[in-house]
Protein backbone atom coordinates (compact mmCIF):
# COMPACT_ATOMS: atom_id res chain seq x y z
CA UNK A 1 0.00 0.00 0.00
CA UNK A 2 1.21 3.51 -0.64
CA UNK A 3 0.16 6.69 1.19
CA UNK A 4 2.06 9.78 2.31
CA UNK A 5 2.42 8.05 5.68
CA UNK A 6 4.01 4.85 4.30
CA UNK A 7 6.36 6.98 2.18
CA UNK A 8 7.33 9.30 5.02
CA UNK A 9 7.92 6.50 7.53
CA UNK A 10 9.39 3.95 5.12
CA UNK A 11 6.88 1.21 6.01
CA UNK A 12 5.01 -1.25 3.74
CA UNK A 13 1.54 -0.85 5.23
CA UNK A 14 -0.12 2.22 6.76
CA UNK A 15 -0.68 0.51 10.11
CA UNK A 16 0.80 1.79 13.36
CA UNK A 17 0.77 0.16 16.80
CA UNK A 18 0.27 3.11 19.15
CA UNK A 19 2.33 3.53 22.29
CA UNK A 20 0.95 1.49 25.17
CA UNK A 21 2.16 2.11 28.71
CA UNK A 22 3.78 -1.08 30.07
CA UNK A 23 2.56 -3.08 27.05
CA UNK A 24 4.60 -1.44 24.28
CA UNK A 25 7.89 -3.29 24.62
CA UNK A 26 10.58 -4.30 22.12
CA UNK A 27 9.16 -7.68 21.10
CA UNK A 28 5.74 -6.33 20.10
CA UNK A 29 7.23 -3.30 18.35
CA UNK A 30 9.65 -5.46 16.38
CA UNK A 31 6.87 -7.88 15.41
CA UNK A 32 4.67 -5.07 14.11
CA UNK A 33 7.54 -3.51 12.17
CA UNK A 34 8.63 -6.88 10.73
CA UNK A 35 5.03 -7.36 9.58
CA UNK A 36 5.22 -4.13 7.56
CA UNK A 37 3.61 -1.73 10.06
CA UNK A 38 5.21 0.68 12.52
CA UNK A 39 5.94 -0.74 15.96
CA UNK A 40 6.21 1.69 18.86
CA UNK A 41 7.82 1.22 22.25
CA UNK A 42 6.64 3.37 25.14
CA UNK A 43 9.40 5.38 26.77
CA UNK A 44 7.66 5.76 30.11
CA UNK A 45 7.29 1.98 30.41
CA UNK A 46 11.01 2.03 31.15
CA UNK A 47 12.12 3.26 34.59
CA UNK A 48 14.97 5.48 33.34
CA UNK A 49 15.94 7.23 30.09
CA UNK A 50 18.97 4.89 29.76
CA UNK A 51 16.65 1.90 29.73
CA UNK A 52 14.96 3.37 26.64
CA UNK A 53 18.26 3.13 24.76
CA UNK A 54 18.62 -0.52 25.83
CA UNK A 55 15.04 -1.31 24.83
CA UNK A 56 15.57 0.16 21.36
CA UNK A 57 18.80 -1.89 21.05
CA UNK A 58 16.78 -4.99 21.93
CA UNK A 59 14.16 -4.17 19.30
CA UNK A 60 16.95 -3.52 16.79
CA UNK A 61 18.25 -7.05 17.41
CA UNK A 62 14.85 -8.33 16.25
CA UNK A 63 14.12 -6.06 13.27
CA UNK A 64 15.89 -3.96 10.67
CA UNK A 65 12.62 -2.16 9.83
CA UNK A 66 11.68 1.34 11.07
CA UNK A 67 10.62 1.42 14.72
CA UNK A 68 9.50 4.29 16.93
CA UNK A 69 9.25 5.37 20.55
CA UNK A 70 6.24 7.01 22.23
CA UNK A 71 6.65 9.86 24.70
CA UNK A 72 3.43 10.64 26.56
CA UNK A 73 3.40 14.03 28.25
CA UNK A 74 0.72 14.03 30.93
CA UNK A 75 0.39 15.24 34.51
CA UNK A 76 1.81 12.43 36.64
CA UNK A 77 1.86 11.64 40.34
CA UNK A 78 5.69 11.46 40.22
CA UNK A 79 7.34 14.15 38.04
CA UNK A 80 8.87 12.78 34.81
CA UNK A 81 12.14 14.17 33.31
CA UNK A 82 10.64 14.50 29.83
CA UNK A 83 13.61 16.32 28.28
CA UNK A 84 15.95 13.55 29.48
CA UNK A 85 13.67 10.91 27.98
CA UNK A 86 13.57 12.90 24.72
CA UNK A 87 17.38 13.06 24.63
CA UNK A 88 17.61 9.31 25.29
CA UNK A 89 15.19 8.70 22.42
CA UNK A 90 17.46 10.73 20.14
CA UNK A 91 20.51 8.81 21.43
CA UNK A 92 18.75 5.51 20.74
CA UNK A 93 18.89 6.32 17.03
CA UNK A 94 15.18 5.91 16.23
CA UNK A 95 14.01 8.21 13.46
CA UNK A 96 10.32 8.29 14.39
CA UNK A 97 8.66 9.42 17.62
CA UNK A 98 5.02 9.37 18.68
CA UNK A 99 4.15 12.14 21.14
CA UNK A 100 0.87 12.23 23.03
CA UNK A 101 -0.87 13.93 25.90
CA UNK A 102 -0.10 17.62 26.28
CA UNK A 103 1.33 20.00 23.71
CA UNK A 104 4.71 18.53 22.60
CA UNK A 105 6.33 22.00 22.22
CA UNK A 106 8.90 21.46 24.99
CA UNK A 107 10.44 18.41 23.28
CA UNK A 108 9.97 19.34 19.61
CA UNK A 109 13.34 21.15 19.21
CA UNK A 110 15.16 18.09 20.60
CA UNK A 111 13.48 15.80 18.05
CA UNK A 112 13.60 18.17 15.09
CA UNK A 113 17.32 18.91 15.50
CA UNK A 114 17.91 15.16 15.28
CA UNK A 115 15.88 14.89 12.06
CA UNK A 116 13.21 12.78 13.76
CA UNK A 117 9.73 12.51 12.26
CA UNK A 118 7.10 13.29 14.90
CA UNK A 119 3.65 11.73 14.95
CA UNK A 120 1.50 13.62 17.46
CA UNK A 121 -1.68 12.07 18.79
CA UNK A 122 -4.66 14.40 19.42
CA UNK A 123 -8.33 14.12 20.20
CA UNK A 124 -9.43 17.41 18.64
CA UNK A 125 -8.97 19.38 15.44
CA UNK A 126 -7.76 22.46 17.33
CA UNK A 127 -4.98 20.46 18.95
CA UNK A 128 -4.15 18.86 15.60
CA UNK A 129 -3.83 22.27 13.96
CA UNK A 130 -1.64 23.48 16.81
CA UNK A 131 0.58 20.39 16.44
CA UNK A 132 0.88 21.11 12.73
CA UNK A 133 2.14 24.63 13.45
CA UNK A 134 4.68 23.19 15.92
CA UNK A 135 6.20 21.14 13.08
CA UNK A 136 4.68 17.70 13.71
CA UNK A 137 4.95 15.60 10.56
CA UNK A 138 1.93 13.34 10.98
CA UNK A 139 -1.14 13.69 13.20
CA UNK A 140 -2.80 10.69 14.79
CA UNK A 141 -6.47 11.54 15.27
CA UNK A 142 -7.78 9.71 18.34
CA UNK A 143 -11.58 9.72 18.15
CA UNK A 144 -13.86 9.52 21.17
CA UNK A 145 -14.01 5.76 20.60
CA UNK A 146 -10.30 5.28 21.40
CA UNK A 147 -8.81 3.50 24.37
CA UNK A 148 -7.16 5.62 27.03
CA UNK A 149 -7.33 9.41 27.03
CA UNK A 150 -10.32 10.37 24.92
CA UNK A 151 -10.20 14.13 25.61
CA UNK A 152 -13.31 16.04 26.67
CA UNK A 153 -14.96 16.85 23.33
CA UNK A 154 -16.61 13.47 22.64
CA UNK A 155 -16.34 13.74 18.85
CA UNK A 156 -16.06 10.36 17.12
CA UNK A 157 -13.85 9.66 14.11
CA UNK A 158 -16.70 9.53 11.60
CA UNK A 159 -16.73 13.31 12.05
CA UNK A 160 -13.18 14.10 13.22
CA UNK A 161 -11.52 12.48 10.19
CA UNK A 162 -13.35 14.43 7.46
CA UNK A 163 -12.82 17.58 9.54
CA UNK A 164 -9.11 16.78 9.65
CA UNK A 165 -9.16 16.24 5.88
CA UNK A 166 -10.61 19.73 5.44
CA UNK A 167 -8.37 21.51 7.90
CA UNK A 168 -4.94 19.83 8.02
CA UNK A 169 -2.16 19.96 5.45
CA UNK A 170 0.06 17.28 6.97
CA UNK A 171 -1.05 13.65 6.60
CA UNK A 172 -3.04 12.10 9.42
CA UNK A 173 -3.86 8.61 10.59
CA UNK A 174 -7.10 7.41 12.18
CA UNK A 175 -7.04 6.00 15.70
CA UNK A 176 -9.74 4.59 17.94
CA UNK A 177 -11.62 1.29 17.97
CA UNK A 178 -9.98 0.12 14.75
CA UNK A 179 -9.14 -3.50 14.14
CA UNK A 180 -10.12 -4.78 10.72
CA UNK A 181 -9.85 -4.23 6.98
CA UNK A 182 -13.27 -2.66 6.55
CA UNK A 183 -12.20 0.01 9.02
CA UNK A 184 -8.86 0.59 7.27
CA UNK A 185 -10.72 1.10 3.95
CA UNK A 186 -13.19 3.43 5.68
CA UNK A 187 -10.42 5.45 7.34
CA UNK A 188 -8.70 5.92 3.99
CA UNK A 189 -12.02 6.97 2.45
CA UNK A 190 -12.51 9.54 5.21
CA UNK A 191 -9.19 11.16 4.37
CA UNK A 192 -6.74 9.38 6.68
CA UNK A 193 -3.54 7.93 5.24
CA UNK A 194 -3.27 5.09 7.69
CA UNK A 195 -4.55 3.70 10.97
CA UNK A 196 -3.27 3.44 14.52
CA UNK A 197 -4.36 0.58 16.77
CA UNK A 198 -3.79 -0.18 20.44
CA UNK A 199 -6.39 -2.54 21.89
CA UNK A 200 -6.31 -4.85 18.82
CA UNK A 201 -2.56 -5.37 19.31
CA UNK A 202 -3.09 -6.35 22.97
CA UNK A 203 -4.59 -9.60 21.66
CA UNK A 204 -1.65 -10.75 19.55
CA UNK A 205 0.83 -13.59 20.05
CA UNK A 206 3.85 -11.29 20.41
CA UNK A 207 2.25 -9.02 23.03
CA UNK A 208 3.75 -10.06 26.36
CA UNK A 209 0.61 -9.59 28.52
CA UNK A 210 -1.00 -12.54 30.34
CA UNK A 211 -3.22 -14.83 28.27
CA UNK A 212 -6.19 -13.91 30.53
CA UNK A 213 -5.95 -10.29 29.32
CA UNK A 214 -5.84 -11.40 25.68
CA UNK A 215 -8.86 -13.66 26.20
CA UNK A 216 -10.70 -10.79 27.92
CA UNK A 217 -10.18 -8.80 24.71
CA UNK A 218 -11.61 -11.71 22.68
CA UNK A 219 -14.62 -12.17 24.98
CA UNK A 220 -15.23 -8.43 25.43
CA UNK A 221 -17.78 -6.55 23.35
CA UNK A 222 -18.26 -2.96 22.23
CA UNK A 223 -20.05 -2.40 25.56
CA UNK A 224 -17.24 -3.50 27.84
CA UNK A 225 -15.50 -0.16 28.32
CA UNK A 226 -15.98 2.43 31.02
CA UNK A 227 -15.20 6.14 30.92
CA UNK A 228 -13.63 7.34 34.16
CA UNK A 229 -12.21 10.64 35.44
CA UNK A 230 -14.73 12.69 33.45
CA UNK A 231 -15.35 15.08 36.33
CA UNK A 232 -11.61 15.59 36.67
CA UNK A 233 -11.40 16.47 32.96
CA UNK A 234 -9.01 13.60 32.41
CA UNK A 235 -11.48 11.23 30.76
CA UNK A 236 -10.11 7.77 30.10
CA UNK A 237 -11.67 4.77 28.41
CA UNK A 238 -10.76 1.61 30.31
CA UNK A 239 -11.69 -2.06 30.27
CA UNK A 240 -14.83 -2.36 32.40
CA UNK A 241 -14.14 -4.35 35.56
CA UNK A 242 -14.77 -4.22 39.31
CA UNK A 243 -12.28 -1.35 39.73
CA UNK A 244 -13.58 0.86 36.92
CA UNK A 245 -17.10 0.45 38.35
CA UNK A 246 -15.77 1.66 41.70
CA UNK A 247 -13.95 4.55 40.00
CA UNK A 248 -17.09 5.50 38.08
CA UNK A 249 -19.05 5.62 41.34
CA UNK A 250 -16.43 7.87 42.96
CA UNK A 251 -16.36 10.02 39.82
CA UNK A 252 -20.07 10.66 40.12
CA UNK A 253 -19.76 11.67 43.77
CA UNK A 254 -18.87 15.41 43.85
CA UNK A 255 -17.47 15.11 47.38
CA UNK A 256 -14.67 12.83 46.14
CA UNK A 257 -11.35 14.02 44.77
CA UNK A 258 -8.53 12.34 42.84
CA UNK A 259 -6.93 11.58 46.22
CA UNK A 260 -9.88 9.24 46.90
CA UNK A 261 -9.42 7.49 43.56
CA UNK A 262 -5.72 7.31 42.92
CA UNK A 263 -5.09 4.07 44.84
CA UNK A 264 -7.50 2.35 42.45
CA UNK A 265 -5.91 3.71 39.26
CA UNK A 266 -2.31 3.29 40.44
CA UNK A 267 0.17 1.88 37.98
CA UNK A 268 1.55 -0.28 40.80
CA UNK A 269 -1.52 -2.50 40.28
CA UNK A 270 -0.59 -3.24 36.67
CA UNK A 271 1.74 -6.22 37.26
CA UNK A 272 -1.14 -8.14 38.87
CA UNK A 273 -3.18 -7.56 35.69
CA UNK A 274 -0.59 -7.90 32.94
CA UNK A 275 1.76 -10.45 34.54
CA UNK A 276 -0.60 -12.54 36.67
CA UNK A 277 -3.76 -12.13 34.61
CA UNK A 278 -5.94 -10.98 37.54
CA UNK A 279 -8.56 -9.05 35.62
CA UNK A 280 -10.06 -7.20 38.59
CA UNK A 281 -6.74 -6.25 40.18
CA UNK A 282 -6.17 -2.97 38.32
CA UNK A 283 -7.17 -0.86 35.34
CA UNK A 284 -5.99 -0.79 31.75
CA UNK A 285 -7.02 1.11 28.64
CA UNK A 286 -9.24 -0.66 26.11
CA UNK A 287 -11.75 0.33 23.47
CA UNK A 288 -14.98 -1.13 22.12
CA UNK A 289 -13.02 -2.67 19.24
CA UNK A 290 -13.18 -5.71 21.53
CA UNK A 291 -16.46 -6.42 19.76
CA UNK A 292 -14.43 -7.01 16.59
CA UNK A 293 -11.63 -9.04 18.21
CA UNK A 294 -12.27 -12.75 17.72
CA UNK A 295 -8.82 -14.30 17.95
CA UNK A 296 -5.20 -13.91 19.05
CA UNK A 297 -3.18 -13.91 15.80
CA UNK A 298 0.47 -13.06 15.24
CA UNK A 299 1.07 -9.43 14.29
CA UNK A 300 1.95 -10.58 10.76
CA UNK A 301 -1.30 -12.57 10.41
CA UNK A 302 -3.31 -9.63 11.73
CA UNK A 303 -1.70 -7.01 9.51
CA UNK A 304 -1.83 -9.19 6.37
CA UNK A 305 -5.52 -9.89 7.02
CA UNK A 306 -6.37 -6.22 7.52
CA UNK A 307 -4.49 -5.21 4.37
CA UNK A 308 -6.00 -8.03 2.28
CA UNK A 309 -9.56 -7.22 3.41
CA UNK A 310 -9.13 -3.48 2.85
CA UNK A 311 -7.62 -4.07 -0.59
CA UNK A 312 -10.52 -6.35 -1.59
CA UNK A 313 -13.04 -3.68 -0.53
CA UNK A 314 -11.20 -0.88 -2.31
CA UNK A 315 -10.68 -2.92 -5.50
CA UNK A 316 -13.98 -4.77 -5.74
CA UNK A 317 -16.79 -3.78 -3.41
CA UNK A 318 -16.54 -0.01 -3.78
CA UNK A 319 -15.92 0.19 -7.57
CA UNK A 320 -18.95 -2.07 -8.10
CA UNK A 321 -21.10 0.57 -6.41
CA UNK A 322 -20.42 3.39 -8.87
CA UNK A 323 -21.44 3.50 -12.51
CA UNK A 324 -18.61 2.85 -14.98
C1 LIG B 1 -3.20 -0.83 27.26
C2 LIG B 1 -3.05 0.49 26.56
C3 LIG B 1 -2.13 1.42 27.04
C4 LIG B 1 -1.97 2.65 26.39
N1 LIG B 1 -1.03 3.53 26.84
C5 LIG B 1 -0.78 4.66 26.13
C6 LIG B 1 0.29 5.52 26.48
O1 LIG B 1 1.02 5.29 27.44
N2 LIG B 1 0.50 6.62 25.72
C7 LIG B 1 -0.27 6.91 24.64
O2 LIG B 1 -0.01 7.90 23.95
N3 LIG B 1 -1.31 6.13 24.30
C8 LIG B 1 -1.57 5.02 25.01
N4 LIG B 1 -2.59 4.18 24.62
C9 LIG B 1 -3.43 4.57 23.46
C10 LIG B 1 -2.95 3.91 22.17
O3 LIG B 1 -1.67 4.33 21.78
C11 LIG B 1 -3.91 4.23 21.02
O4 LIG B 1 -3.94 5.62 20.78
C12 LIG B 1 -5.31 3.75 21.33
O5 LIG B 1 -5.22 2.46 21.90
C13 LIG B 1 -6.15 3.71 20.09
O6 LIG B 1 -7.40 3.19 20.37
P1 LIG B 1 -7.74 1.62 20.23
O7 LIG B 1 -7.22 0.97 21.44
O8 LIG B 1 -9.17 1.59 20.13
O9 LIG B 1 -7.04 1.10 18.99
C14 LIG B 1 -2.78 2.96 25.26
C15 LIG B 1 -3.71 2.02 24.81
C16 LIG B 1 -3.84 0.81 25.43
C17 LIG B 1 -4.83 -0.18 24.88
mmCIF file of C-alpha atoms in Angstrom, residues 62-291:
data_model
loop_
_atom_site.group_PDB
_atom_site.id
_atom_site.type_symbol
_atom_site.label_atom_id
_atom_site.label_comp_id
_atom_site.label_asym_id
_atom_site.label_seq_id
_atom_site.Cartn_x
_atom_site.Cartn_y
_atom_site.Cartn_z
ATOM 1 C CA UNK A 62 14.851 -8.327 16.253
ATOM 2 C CA UNK A 63 14.123 -6.065 13.274
ATOM 3 C CA UNK A 64 15.886 -3.965 10.668
ATOM 4 C CA UNK A 65 12.625 -2.162 9.834
ATOM 5 C CA UNK A 66 11.681 1.343 11.066
ATOM 6 C CA UNK A 67 10.625 1.420 14.724
ATOM 7 C CA UNK A 68 9.501 4.287 16.930
ATOM 8 C CA UNK A 69 9.253 5.370 20.552
ATOM 9 C CA UNK A 70 6.241 7.010 22.226
ATOM 10 C CA UNK A 71 6.654 9.858 24.701
ATOM 11 C CA UNK A 72 3.434 10.637 26.559
ATOM 12 C CA UNK A 73 3.399 14.026 28.253
ATOM 13 C CA UNK A 74 0.717 14.035 30.929
ATOM 14 C CA UNK A 75 0.393 15.241 34.507
ATOM 15 C CA UNK A 76 1.809 12.427 36.635
ATOM 16 C CA UNK A 77 1.856 11.641 40.340
ATOM 17 C CA UNK A 78 5.690 11.456 40.225
ATOM 18 C CA UNK A 79 7.343 14.145 38.039
ATOM 19 C CA UNK A 80 8.868 12.775 34.814
ATOM 20 C CA UNK A 81 12.141 14.165 33.314
ATOM 21 C CA UNK A 82 10.640 14.500 29.830
ATOM 22 C CA UNK A 83 13.613 16.316 28.278
ATOM 23 C CA UNK A 84 15.946 13.549 29.483
ATOM 24 C CA UNK A 85 13.669 10.907 27.979
ATOM 25 C CA UNK A 86 13.567 12.904 24.724
ATOM 26 C CA UNK A 87 17.384 13.061 24.631
ATOM 27 C CA UNK A 88 17.614 9.312 25.293
ATOM 28 C CA UNK A 89 15.190 8.697 22.424
ATOM 29 C CA UNK A 90 17.458 10.727 20.144
ATOM 30 C CA UNK A 91 20.511 8.813 21.433
ATOM 31 C CA UNK A 92 18.749 5.506 20.739
ATOM 32 C CA UNK A 93 18.894 6.317 17.032
ATOM 33 C CA UNK A 94 15.182 5.913 16.226
ATOM 34 C CA UNK A 95 14.013 8.208 13.463
ATOM 35 C CA UNK A 96 10.324 8.294 14.392
ATOM 36 C CA UNK A 97 8.663 9.416 17.623
ATOM 37 C CA UNK A 98 5.024 9.374 18.684
ATOM 38 C CA UNK A 99 4.151 12.135 21.142
ATOM 39 C CA UNK A 100 0.866 12.232 23.029
ATOM 40 C CA UNK A 101 -0.874 13.931 25.897
ATOM 41 C CA UNK A 102 -0.104 17.621 26.277
ATOM 42 C CA UNK A 103 1.328 20.001 23.711
ATOM 43 C CA UNK A 104 4.715 18.532 22.595
ATOM 44 C CA UNK A 105 6.330 22.000 22.221
ATOM 45 C CA UNK A 106 8.900 21.463 24.991
ATOM 46 C CA UNK A 107 10.436 18.411 23.282
ATOM 47 C CA UNK A 108 9.970 19.343 19.614
ATOM 48 C CA UNK A 109 13.336 21.146 19.205
ATOM 49 C CA UNK A 110 15.159 18.089 20.597
ATOM 50 C CA UNK A 111 13.483 15.797 18.049
ATOM 51 C CA UNK A 112 13.597 18.172 15.089
ATOM 52 C CA UNK A 113 17.320 18.906 15.504
ATOM 53 C CA UNK A 114 17.909 15.162 15.280
ATOM 54 C CA UNK A 115 15.879 14.894 12.055
ATOM 55 C CA UNK A 116 13.214 12.783 13.755
ATOM 56 C CA UNK A 117 9.728 12.511 12.261
ATOM 57 C CA UNK A 118 7.100 13.285 14.900
ATOM 58 C CA UNK A 119 3.651 11.732 14.946
ATOM 59 C CA UNK A 120 1.498 13.615 17.457
ATOM 60 C CA UNK A 121 -1.684 12.074 18.787
ATOM 61 C CA UNK A 122 -4.658 14.398 19.420
ATOM 62 C CA UNK A 123 -8.333 14.117 20.204
ATOM 63 C CA UNK A 124 -9.433 17.410 18.638
ATOM 64 C CA UNK A 125 -8.971 19.384 15.444
ATOM 65 C CA UNK A 126 -7.764 22.460 17.327
ATOM 66 C CA UNK A 127 -4.982 20.457 18.952
ATOM 67 C CA UNK A 128 -4.146 18.861 15.596
ATOM 68 C CA UNK A 129 -3.832 22.267 13.963
ATOM 69 C CA UNK A 130 -1.643 23.475 16.806
ATOM 70 C CA UNK A 131 0.585 20.393 16.437
ATOM 71 C CA UNK A 132 0.880 21.114 12.733
ATOM 72 C CA UNK A 133 2.141 24.634 13.454
ATOM 73 C CA UNK A 134 4.679 23.185 15.915
ATOM 74 C CA UNK A 135 6.200 21.136 13.082
ATOM 75 C CA UNK A 136 4.676 17.703 13.713
ATOM 76 C CA UNK A 137 4.946 15.599 10.559
ATOM 77 C CA UNK A 138 1.928 13.344 10.981
ATOM 78 C CA UNK A 139 -1.139 13.691 13.198
ATOM 79 C CA UNK A 140 -2.796 10.688 14.787
ATOM 80 C CA UNK A 141 -6.470 11.539 15.269
ATOM 81 C CA UNK A 142 -7.779 9.707 18.339
ATOM 82 C CA UNK A 143 -11.577 9.715 18.150
ATOM 83 C CA UNK A 144 -13.859 9.520 21.171
ATOM 84 C CA UNK A 145 -14.012 5.762 20.598
ATOM 85 C CA UNK A 146 -10.304 5.281 21.396
ATOM 86 C CA UNK A 147 -8.805 3.499 24.369
ATOM 87 C CA UNK A 148 -7.164 5.619 27.027
ATOM 88 C CA UNK A 149 -7.326 9.413 27.033
ATOM 89 C CA UNK A 150 -10.319 10.371 24.916
ATOM 90 C CA UNK A 151 -10.201 14.131 25.606
ATOM 91 C CA UNK A 152 -13.307 16.042 26.668
ATOM 92 C CA UNK A 153 -14.965 16.852 23.333
ATOM 93 C CA UNK A 154 -16.611 13.470 22.642
ATOM 94 C CA UNK A 155 -16.340 13.738 18.851
ATOM 95 C CA UNK A 156 -16.061 10.358 17.124
ATOM 96 C CA UNK A 157 -13.848 9.661 14.113
ATOM 97 C CA UNK A 158 -16.701 9.526 11.600
ATOM 98 C CA UNK A 159 -16.727 13.312 12.052
ATOM 99 C CA UNK A 160 -13.177 14.095 13.217
ATOM 100 C CA UNK A 161 -11.516 12.484 10.188
ATOM 101 C CA UNK A 162 -13.347 14.429 7.460
ATOM 102 C CA UNK A 163 -12.818 17.582 9.542
ATOM 103 C CA UNK A 164 -9.113 16.783 9.647
ATOM 104 C CA UNK A 165 -9.160 16.243 5.875
ATOM 105 C CA UNK A 166 -10.614 19.733 5.438
ATOM 106 C CA UNK A 167 -8.370 21.512 7.903
ATOM 107 C CA UNK A 168 -4.941 19.835 8.019
ATOM 108 C CA UNK A 169 -2.158 19.956 5.451
ATOM 109 C CA UNK A 170 0.064 17.276 6.966
ATOM 110 C CA UNK A 171 -1.046 13.650 6.598
ATOM 111 C CA UNK A 172 -3.041 12.098 9.423
ATOM 112 C CA UNK A 173 -3.864 8.608 10.589
ATOM 113 C CA UNK A 174 -7.099 7.414 12.180
ATOM 114 C CA UNK A 175 -7.041 6.002 15.695
ATOM 115 C CA UNK A 176 -9.735 4.590 17.939
ATOM 116 C CA UNK A 177 -11.625 1.292 17.968
ATOM 117 C CA UNK A 178 -9.981 0.119 14.748
ATOM 118 C CA UNK A 179 -9.142 -3.502 14.144
ATOM 119 C CA UNK A 180 -10.119 -4.779 10.719
ATOM 120 C CA UNK A 181 -9.846 -4.235 6.983
ATOM 121 C CA UNK A 182 -13.266 -2.663 6.554
ATOM 122 C CA UNK A 183 -12.196 0.007 9.017
ATOM 123 C CA UNK A 184 -8.861 0.594 7.265
ATOM 124 C CA UNK A 185 -10.721 1.096 3.952
ATOM 125 C CA UNK A 186 -13.190 3.432 5.682
ATOM 126 C CA UNK A 187 -10.421 5.454 7.343
ATOM 127 C CA UNK A 188 -8.696 5.922 3.991
ATOM 128 C CA UNK A 189 -12.020 6.965 2.451
ATOM 129 C CA UNK A 190 -12.509 9.540 5.206
ATOM 130 C CA UNK A 191 -9.186 11.162 4.372
ATOM 131 C CA UNK A 192 -6.743 9.381 6.680
ATOM 132 C CA UNK A 193 -3.544 7.931 5.238
ATOM 133 C CA UNK A 194 -3.268 5.087 7.693
ATOM 134 C CA UNK A 195 -4.545 3.702 10.966
ATOM 135 C CA UNK A 196 -3.266 3.441 14.517
ATOM 136 C CA UNK A 197 -4.361 0.580 16.772
ATOM 137 C CA UNK A 198 -3.789 -0.182 20.438
ATOM 138 C CA UNK A 199 -6.392 -2.540 21.886
ATOM 139 C CA UNK A 200 -6.307 -4.852 18.825
ATOM 140 C CA UNK A 201 -2.559 -5.370 19.313
ATOM 141 C CA UNK A 202 -3.087 -6.352 22.974
ATOM 142 C CA UNK A 203 -4.590 -9.596 21.662
ATOM 143 C CA UNK A 204 -1.646 -10.753 19.549
ATOM 144 C CA UNK A 205 0.828 -13.587 20.051
ATOM 145 C CA UNK A 206 3.846 -11.290 20.411
ATOM 146 C CA UNK A 207 2.248 -9.023 23.029
ATOM 147 C CA UNK A 208 3.746 -10.063 26.356
ATOM 148 C CA UNK A 209 0.611 -9.592 28.522
ATOM 149 C CA UNK A 210 -0.999 -12.541 30.338
ATOM 150 C CA UNK A 211 -3.224 -14.827 28.273
ATOM 151 C CA UNK A 212 -6.195 -13.911 30.526
ATOM 152 C CA UNK A 213 -5.953 -10.289 29.323
ATOM 153 C CA UNK A 214 -5.838 -11.402 25.685
ATOM 154 C CA UNK A 215 -8.864 -13.665 26.201
ATOM 155 C CA UNK A 216 -10.702 -10.787 27.922
ATOM 156 C CA UNK A 217 -10.181 -8.803 24.706
ATOM 157 C CA UNK A 218 -11.606 -11.713 22.680
ATOM 158 C CA UNK A 219 -14.620 -12.166 24.980
ATOM 159 C CA UNK A 220 -15.232 -8.428 25.425
ATOM 160 C CA UNK A 221 -17.780 -6.548 23.354
ATOM 161 C CA UNK A 222 -18.258 -2.959 22.234
ATOM 162 C CA UNK A 223 -20.049 -2.404 25.559
ATOM 163 C CA UNK A 224 -17.237 -3.498 27.844
ATOM 164 C CA UNK A 225 -15.501 -0.163 28.323
ATOM 165 C CA UNK A 226 -15.978 2.427 31.023
ATOM 166 C CA UNK A 227 -15.201 6.136 30.922
ATOM 167 C CA UNK A 228 -13.625 7.341 34.159
ATOM 168 C CA UNK A 229 -12.210 10.641 35.440
ATOM 169 C CA UNK A 230 -14.727 12.686 33.448
ATOM 170 C CA UNK A 231 -15.354 15.081 36.332
ATOM 171 C CA UNK A 232 -11.605 15.594 36.674
ATOM 172 C CA UNK A 233 -11.402 16.473 32.955
ATOM 173 C CA UNK A 234 -9.014 13.604 32.414
ATOM 174 C CA UNK A 235 -11.483 11.229 30.756
ATOM 175 C CA UNK A 236 -10.106 7.770 30.105
ATOM 176 C CA UNK A 237 -11.672 4.766 28.411
ATOM 177 C CA UNK A 238 -10.764 1.610 30.310
ATOM 178 C CA UNK A 239 -11.689 -2.064 30.273
ATOM 179 C CA UNK A 240 -14.834 -2.363 32.399
ATOM 180 C CA UNK A 241 -14.142 -4.353 35.564
ATOM 181 C CA UNK A 242 -14.765 -4.221 39.313
ATOM 182 C CA UNK A 243 -12.281 -1.353 39.732
ATOM 183 C CA UNK A 244 -13.581 0.856 36.919
ATOM 184 C CA UNK A 245 -17.098 0.454 38.350
ATOM 185 C CA UNK A 246 -15.769 1.659 41.701
ATOM 186 C CA UNK A 247 -13.950 4.551 39.996
ATOM 187 C CA UNK A 248 -17.092 5.503 38.081
ATOM 188 C CA UNK A 249 -19.051 5.620 41.345
ATOM 189 C CA UNK A 250 -16.428 7.865 42.960
ATOM 190 C CA UNK A 251 -16.362 10.017 39.817
ATOM 191 C CA UNK A 252 -20.072 10.661 40.115
ATOM 192 C CA UNK A 253 -19.758 11.673 43.774
ATOM 193 C CA UNK A 254 -18.867 15.410 43.851
ATOM 194 C CA UNK A 255 -17.474 15.108 47.378
ATOM 195 C CA UNK A 256 -14.672 12.826 46.140
ATOM 196 C CA UNK A 257 -11.351 14.021 44.766
ATOM 197 C CA UNK A 258 -8.528 12.341 42.838
ATOM 198 C CA UNK A 259 -6.934 11.582 46.217
ATOM 199 C CA UNK A 260 -9.876 9.243 46.901
ATOM 200 C CA UNK A 261 -9.421 7.486 43.563
ATOM 201 C CA UNK A 262 -5.720 7.311 42.923
ATOM 202 C CA UNK A 263 -5.092 4.074 44.836
ATOM 203 C CA UNK A 264 -7.499 2.348 42.445
ATOM 204 C CA UNK A 265 -5.910 3.707 39.257
ATOM 205 C CA UNK A 266 -2.311 3.295 40.442
ATOM 206 C CA UNK A 267 0.169 1.877 37.976
ATOM 207 C CA UNK A 268 1.552 -0.276 40.798
ATOM 208 C CA UNK A 269 -1.518 -2.497 40.283
ATOM 209 C CA UNK A 270 -0.586 -3.242 36.667
ATOM 210 C CA UNK A 271 1.736 -6.217 37.264
ATOM 211 C CA UNK A 272 -1.141 -8.140 38.867
ATOM 212 C CA UNK A 273 -3.176 -7.565 35.692
ATOM 213 C CA UNK A 274 -0.592 -7.900 32.944
ATOM 214 C CA UNK A 275 1.760 -10.453 34.536
ATOM 215 C CA UNK A 276 -0.598 -12.536 36.675
ATOM 216 C CA UNK A 277 -3.759 -12.132 34.610
ATOM 217 C CA UNK A 278 -5.938 -10.978 37.543
ATOM 218 C CA UNK A 279 -8.564 -9.048 35.616
ATOM 219 C CA UNK A 280 -10.061 -7.202 38.589
ATOM 220 C CA UNK A 281 -6.735 -6.255 40.176
ATOM 221 C CA UNK A 282 -6.169 -2.970 38.324
ATOM 222 C CA UNK A 283 -7.166 -0.863 35.341
ATOM 223 C CA UNK A 284 -5.994 -0.785 31.755
ATOM 224 C CA UNK A 285 -7.021 1.107 28.636
ATOM 225 C CA UNK A 286 -9.241 -0.664 26.111
ATOM 226 C CA UNK A 287 -11.755 0.334 23.467
ATOM 227 C CA UNK A 288 -14.977 -1.131 22.120
ATOM 228 C CA UNK A 289 -13.016 -2.666 19.244
ATOM 229 C CA UNK A 290 -13.178 -5.710 21.533
ATOM 230 C CA UNK A 291 -16.464 -6.421 19.757
#
